Structures are given as C-alpha cells and as structure tokens.
C-alpha cells in the first residue's frame, strides 16, 4: 500500500484502488500475476513464474521486466532485490533491472 493507493494481486491480475474512495484506478489483467508484490518508491515489483516486472504504481505502466525461469523474490535491501531462479540467485537494481548473478 502507498499513501494514496492500495494494491491487490491474484491469478487474474494486479489492481490499484484509491485508498479513500475504494474506486479502481487501474488494473493489469494477466494470468501470470500470482506472486510477491512489494511496493518501493511508488513502484510495484511483481514476481511471476517467468519474469520480474517493475510497474509504475500510479499508472500501472510497465517500466521494465527481467526474464527468468521459475522465479521467486527473496529480499529487498539497499535499493536491490534478490531473486532465485531454478539455476541462480540474481541481484537486481530496483531502478533499472541491471543485474549480476551468483551462479
């Protein structure tokens, strides 16, 4: 949740609601959205089976995505987050998706 928005996720998609009115602000319909969704500095980070997505929290617009095979978000710290795939653990910069892996 941000100061003005509430975010919800399920297997159908991601939803953004106005905190005060409860009205839908935007929605992203996708059958891929079913994992962890932290919000940092107004951006949503969604972990799916194949990608990590960064979305603008105000508009729902995709900022970037990073391809993985079977991902799972582990932790966010110091503007970086750690993602586990079937083969590696990646460290991604939350602003750009620049990465390095721990092979």
XYZ file of N, CA, C and O in Angstrom:
412
model
N 0.846 -1.173 0.000
C 0.000 0.000 0.000
C 0.894 1.239 0.000
O 1.882 1.298 0.706
N 0.530 2.246 -0.802
C 1.224 3.524 -0.785
C 0.371 4.520 -0.004
O -0.658 4.154 0.557
N 0.754 5.786 0.005
C -0.008 6.777 0.755
C -1.420 6.957 0.217
O -2.349 7.176 0.972
N -1.606 6.887 -1.117
C -2.900 7.146 -1.724
C -3.514 5.921 -2.380
O -4.642 5.971 -2.827
N -2.776 4.833 -2.489
C -3.224 3.683 -3.256
C -3.159 2.398 -2.444
O -2.343 2.243 -1.539
N -4.014 1.461 -2.816
C -3.985 0.106 -2.282
C -3.831 -0.815 -3.480
O -4.518 -0.648 -4.499
N -2.935 -1.780 -3.387
C -2.684 -2.705 -4.487
C -3.091 -4.108 -4.070
O -2.880 -4.516 -2.932
N -3.676 -4.818 -5.021
C -4.074 -6.203 -4.777
C -3.628 -7.038 -5.971
O -3.564 -6.549 -7.101
N -3.320 -8.289 -5.701
C -2.863 -9.180 -6.757
C -3.545 -10.529 -6.590
O -3.792 -10.980 -5.470
N -3.884 -11.132 -7.713
C -4.381 -12.508 -7.707
C -4.030 -13.138 -9.051
O -3.336 -12.523 -9.861
N -4.499 -14.319 -9.316
C -4.135 -15.008 -10.553
C -4.697 -14.333 -11.803
O -4.262 -14.611 -12.900
N -5.646 -13.418 -11.637
C -6.230 -12.708 -12.780
C -5.487 -11.431 -13.131
O -5.578 -10.950 -14.246
N -4.773 -10.844 -12.169
C -4.076 -9.601 -12.465
C -3.710 -8.800 -11.233
O -3.778 -9.273 -10.111
N -3.332 -7.549 -11.501
C -2.945 -6.595 -10.459
C -3.958 -5.461 -10.498
O -4.329 -4.984 -11.570
N -4.389 -5.010 -9.316
C -5.402 -3.975 -9.216
C -4.899 -2.855 -8.316
O -4.279 -3.108 -7.294
N -5.189 -1.623 -8.721
C -4.850 -0.449 -7.925
C -6.151 0.258 -7.571
O -6.958 0.572 -8.447
N -6.352 0.492 -6.259
C -7.563 1.155 -5.776
C -7.195 2.453 -5.055
O -6.140 2.543 -4.417
N -8.058 3.439 -5.166
C -7.890 4.665 -4.411
C -8.163 4.354 -2.945
O -9.203 3.782 -2.600
N -7.254 4.734 -2.074
C -7.343 4.390 -0.659
C -8.579 5.013 0.016
O -9.209 4.391 0.860
N -8.940 6.225 -0.380
C -10.046 6.907 0.289
C -11.411 6.521 -0.266
O -12.374 6.385 0.486
N -11.511 6.340 -1.589
C -12.820 6.074 -2.191
C -13.068 4.592 -2.470
O -14.212 4.182 -2.635
N -12.003 3.817 -2.571
C -12.134 2.409 -2.921
C -12.340 2.173 -4.404
O -12.482 1.035 -4.853
N -12.344 3.219 -5.196
C -12.543 3.098 -6.638
C -11.296 2.553 -7.320
O -10.169 2.838 -6.911
N -11.543 1.794 -8.370
C -10.432 1.249 -9.153
C -9.746 2.380 -9.922
O -10.395 3.163 -10.608
N -8.411 2.463 -9.795
C -7.615 3.459 -10.502
C -7.116 2.854 -11.816
O -7.201 3.475 -12.864
N -6.592 1.639 -11.727
C -6.156 0.905 -12.910
C -6.114 -0.575 -12.598
O -6.150 -0.967 -11.442
N -6.063 -1.376 -13.663
C -5.890 -2.814 -13.484
C -5.047 -3.338 -14.633
O -5.059 -2.802 -15.736
N -4.303 -4.355 -14.337
C -3.492 -5.046 -15.328
C -3.955 -6.493 -15.315
O -3.738 -7.211 -14.342
N -4.648 -6.885 -16.363
C -5.173 -8.246 -16.442
C -4.105 -9.149 -17.033
O -3.589 -8.903 -18.122
N -3.749 -10.168 -16.284
C -2.731 -11.111 -16.727
C -2.881 -12.383 -15.917
O -3.063 -12.336 -14.711
N -2.776 -13.508 -16.575
C -2.838 -14.768 -15.840
C -1.482 -15.132 -15.242
O -1.337 -16.166 -14.637
N -0.493 -14.261 -15.402
C 0.840 -14.526 -14.871
C 1.030 -13.993 -13.453
O 1.983 -14.339 -12.783
N 0.167 -13.108 -13.010
C 0.371 -12.405 -11.744
C -0.123 -13.221 -10.567
O -1.310 -13.237 -10.275
N 0.791 -13.887 -9.900
C 0.345 -14.662 -8.744
C 1.411 -14.795 -7.664
O 1.341 -15.694 -6.861
N 2.370 -13.891 -7.650
C 3.425 -13.979 -6.658
C 3.623 -12.657 -5.929
O 2.873 -11.732 -6.102
N 4.675 -12.581 -5.173
C 5.043 -11.468 -4.309
C 4.957 -10.109 -5.001
O 5.301 -9.984 -6.164
N 4.533 -9.057 -4.278
C 4.363 -7.736 -4.858
C 4.757 -6.632 -3.882
O 3.899 -5.990 -3.289
N 6.048 -6.385 -3.679
C 6.434 -5.261 -2.821
C 6.253 -3.934 -3.557
O 6.274 -3.877 -4.779
N 6.071 -2.859 -2.793
C 5.984 -1.506 -3.343
C 7.130 -0.710 -2.744
O 7.270 -0.629 -1.528
N 7.968 -0.128 -3.604
C 9.108 0.678 -3.163
C 9.117 1.953 -3.991
O 9.132 1.895 -5.227
N 9.111 3.101 -3.328
C 9.154 4.399 -4.009
C 8.104 4.514 -5.109
O 8.380 5.006 -6.202
N 6.907 4.033 -4.846
C 5.827 4.162 -5.809
C 5.868 3.194 -6.976
O 5.118 3.329 -7.928
N 6.756 2.204 -6.903
C 6.856 1.194 -7.958
C 6.508 -0.170 -7.381
O 6.864 -0.483 -6.250
N 5.808 -0.983 -8.177
C 5.450 -2.343 -7.771
C 6.410 -3.308 -8.433
O 6.731 -3.165 -9.615
N 6.834 -4.296 -7.685
C 7.731 -5.334 -8.205
C 7.004 -6.660 -8.103
O 6.674 -7.113 -7.014
N 6.728 -7.263 -9.262
C 5.927 -8.473 -9.320
C 6.784 -9.630 -9.798
O 7.430 -9.557 -10.839
N 6.778 -10.680 -9.033
C 7.497 -11.898 -9.382
C 6.493 -12.904 -9.923
O 5.531 -13.251 -9.248
N 6.698 -13.359 -11.163
C 5.858 -14.392 -11.756
C 6.727 -15.616 -12.020
O 7.906 -15.629 -11.673
N 6.184 -16.602 -12.667
C 6.974 -17.800 -12.953
C 8.125 -17.518 -13.902
O 9.155 -18.167 -13.825
N 7.964 -16.560 -14.818
C 8.980 -16.333 -15.851
C 9.648 -14.969 -15.828
O 10.670 -14.786 -16.472
N 9.073 -13.992 -15.144
C 9.605 -12.632 -15.187
C 9.522 -11.969 -13.824
O 8.697 -12.328 -12.991
N 10.339 -10.927 -13.677
C 10.171 -9.940 -12.630
C 9.759 -8.667 -13.359
O 10.411 -8.256 -14.320
N 8.658 -8.053 -12.936
C 8.170 -6.829 -13.556
C 8.299 -5.679 -12.580
O 8.067 -5.847 -11.378
N 8.594 -4.501 -13.108
C 8.529 -3.255 -12.360
C 7.427 -2.424 -13.002
O 7.481 -2.138 -14.200
N 6.406 -2.049 -12.212
C 5.291 -1.256 -12.709
C 5.236 0.084 -11.988
O 5.545 0.174 -10.800
N 4.826 1.117 -12.705
C 4.579 2.414 -12.102
C 3.315 2.283 -11.250
O 2.257 1.895 -11.757
N 3.410 2.583 -9.971
C 2.285 2.410 -9.064
C 1.119 3.346 -9.322
O -0.014 3.029 -8.988
N 1.366 4.494 -9.947
C 0.290 5.443 -10.235
C -0.491 5.072 -11.490
O -1.690 5.268 -11.558
N 0.206 4.521 -12.501
C -0.422 4.289 -13.805
C -0.566 2.814 -14.173
O -1.340 2.482 -15.057
N 0.238 1.945 -13.555
C 0.254 0.533 -13.929
C 1.128 0.249 -15.133
O 1.262 -0.893 -15.575
N 1.770 1.279 -15.674
C 2.634 1.130 -16.853
C 3.871 0.299 -16.507
O 4.472 0.472 -15.452
N 4.238 -0.615 -17.419
C 5.449 -1.418 -17.232
C 6.675 -0.533 -17.426
O 6.814 0.126 -18.448
N 7.563 -0.540 -16.433
C 8.811 0.226 -16.523
C 9.912 -0.661 -17.080
O 10.658 -0.252 -17.957
N 10.003 -1.881 -16.557
C 10.942 -2.870 -17.091
C 10.492 -4.256 -16.680
O 9.642 -4.422 -15.826
N 11.082 -5.253 -17.358
C 10.884 -6.646 -16.954
C 12.183 -7.393 -17.165
O 13.001 -7.024 -18.007
N 12.362 -8.439 -16.382
C 13.587 -9.234 -16.413
C 13.190 -10.695 -16.529
O 12.420 -11.201 -15.717
N 13.688 -11.379 -17.565
C 13.327 -12.764 -17.851
C 14.082 -13.726 -16.940
O 15.290 -13.633 -16.786
N 13.319 -14.635 -16.339
C 13.883 -15.701 -15.508
C 13.135 -16.989 -15.805
O 12.043 -16.969 -16.360
N 13.687 -18.087 -15.394
C 12.978 -19.364 -15.434
C 12.567 -19.711 -14.019
O 13.412 -19.962 -13.185
N 11.280 -19.668 -13.754
C 10.743 -20.010 -12.447
C 11.388 -19.168 -11.347
O 12.348 -19.572 -10.723
N 10.846 -17.984 -11.128
C 11.459 -17.056 -10.183
C 10.718 -16.996 -8.859
O 9.566 -17.360 -8.755
N 11.426 -16.504 -7.862
C 10.835 -16.255 -6.567
C 11.644 -15.156 -5.893
O 12.861 -15.227 -5.826
N 10.952 -14.095 -5.459
C 11.601 -12.943 -4.854
C 12.003 -13.287 -3.430
O 11.198 -13.781 -2.658
N 13.260 -13.027 -3.104
C 13.770 -13.395 -1.796
C 13.792 -12.237 -0.801
O 13.358 -12.381 0.324
N 14.334 -11.076 -1.237
C 14.519 -9.985 -0.288
C 14.795 -8.684 -1.032
O 15.328 -8.705 -2.131
N 14.439 -7.568 -0.423
C 14.782 -6.246 -0.952
C 15.572 -5.520 0.117
O 15.153 -5.461 1.275
N 16.728 -4.981 -0.276
C 17.556 -4.225 0.654
C 18.474 -3.286 -0.126
O 18.949 -3.637 -1.208
N 18.698 -2.089 0.383
C 19.617 -1.116 -0.220
C 19.376 -0.926 -1.716
O 20.301 -0.941 -2.518
N 18.086 -0.749 -2.103
C 17.694 -0.491 -3.493
C 18.072 -1.627 -4.442
O 18.206 -1.462 -5.633
N 18.228 -2.814 -3.889
C 18.490 -4.019 -4.672
C 17.561 -5.109 -4.165
O 17.177 -5.119 -3.011
N 17.181 -6.013 -5.058
C 16.465 -7.166 -4.554
C 17.037 -8.432 -5.146
O 17.684 -8.434 -6.184
N 16.820 -9.466 -4.405
C 17.417 -10.759 -4.718
C 16.318 -11.713 -5.156
O 15.286 -11.811 -4.511
N 16.575 -12.379 -6.277
C 15.589 -13.252 -6.893
C 16.230 -14.600 -7.158
O 17.353 -14.678 -7.671
N 15.523 -15.642 -6.810
C 16.021 -17.002 -7.042
C 15.323 -17.575 -8.266
O 14.115 -17.511 -8.406
N 16.131 -18.134 -9.177
C 15.578 -18.877 -10.311
C 15.911 -20.349 -10.081
O 16.452 -20.717 -9.042
N 15.634 -21.179 -11.065
C 15.968 -22.595 -10.916
C 17.477 -22.817 -10.826
O 17.928 -23.748 -10.181
N 18.264 -21.926 -11.462
C 19.706 -22.135 -11.530
C 20.535 -21.135 -10.742
O 21.639 -21.453 -10.336
N 20.043 -19.904 -10.558
C 20.857 -18.842 -9.988
C 20.093 -18.044 -8.942
O 18.879 -18.082 -8.881
N 20.852 -17.243 -8.194
C 20.291 -16.163 -7.409
C 20.784 -14.881 -8.058
O 21.987 -14.703 -8.273
N 19.857 -13.982 -8.416
C 20.192 -12.723 -9.070
C 20.034 -11.577 -8.094
O 19.161 -11.596 -7.225
N 20.840 -10.553 -8.288
C 20.706 -9.297 -7.573
C 20.336 -8.253 -8.617
O 21.096 -8.009 -9.552
N 19.140 -7.637 -8.483
C 18.657 -6.657 -9.453
C 18.589 -5.279 -8.813
O 18.154 -5.133 -7.677
N 19.006 -4.274 -9.572
C 18.835 -2.895 -9.154
C 17.361 -2.545 -9.326
O 16.794 -2.768 -10.393
N 16.699 -2.022 -8.304
C 15.256 -1.802 -8.395
C 14.882 -0.701 -9.385
O 13.742 -0.628 -9.815
N 15.823 0.153 -9.765
C 15.513 1.240 -10.688
C 15.706 0.867 -12.149
O 15.045 1.413 -13.018
N 16.600 -0.068 -12.442
C 16.951 -0.297 -13.852
C 16.916 -1.745 -14.288
O 17.034 -2.022 -15.466
N 16.835 -2.675 -13.402
C 16.940 -4.120 -13.630
C 18.347 -4.536 -14.009
O 18.560 -5.667 -14.418
N 19.340 -3.617 -13.894
C 20.730 -4.051 -14.061
C 20.965 -5.165 -13.055
O 20.480 -5.118 -11.924
N 21.714 -6.178 -13.460
C 21.817 -7.340 -12.589
C 23.182 -7.995 -12.644
O 23.967 -7.752 -13.554
N 23.418 -8.824 -11.658
C 24.505 -9.781 -11.712
C 24.008 -11.024 -11.010
O 23.048 -10.970 -10.246
N 24.587 -12.160 -11.336
C 24.078 -13.375 -10.726
C 25.134 -14.025 -9.872
O 26.318 -13.775 -10.001
N 24.672 -14.854 -8.956
C 25.526 -15.654 -8.097
C 25.453 -17.080 -8.597
O 24.789 -17.914 -8.019
N 26.059 -17.355 -9.738
C 25.953 -18.627 -10.432
C 26.232 -19.856 -9.661
O 26.448 -20.029 -8.565
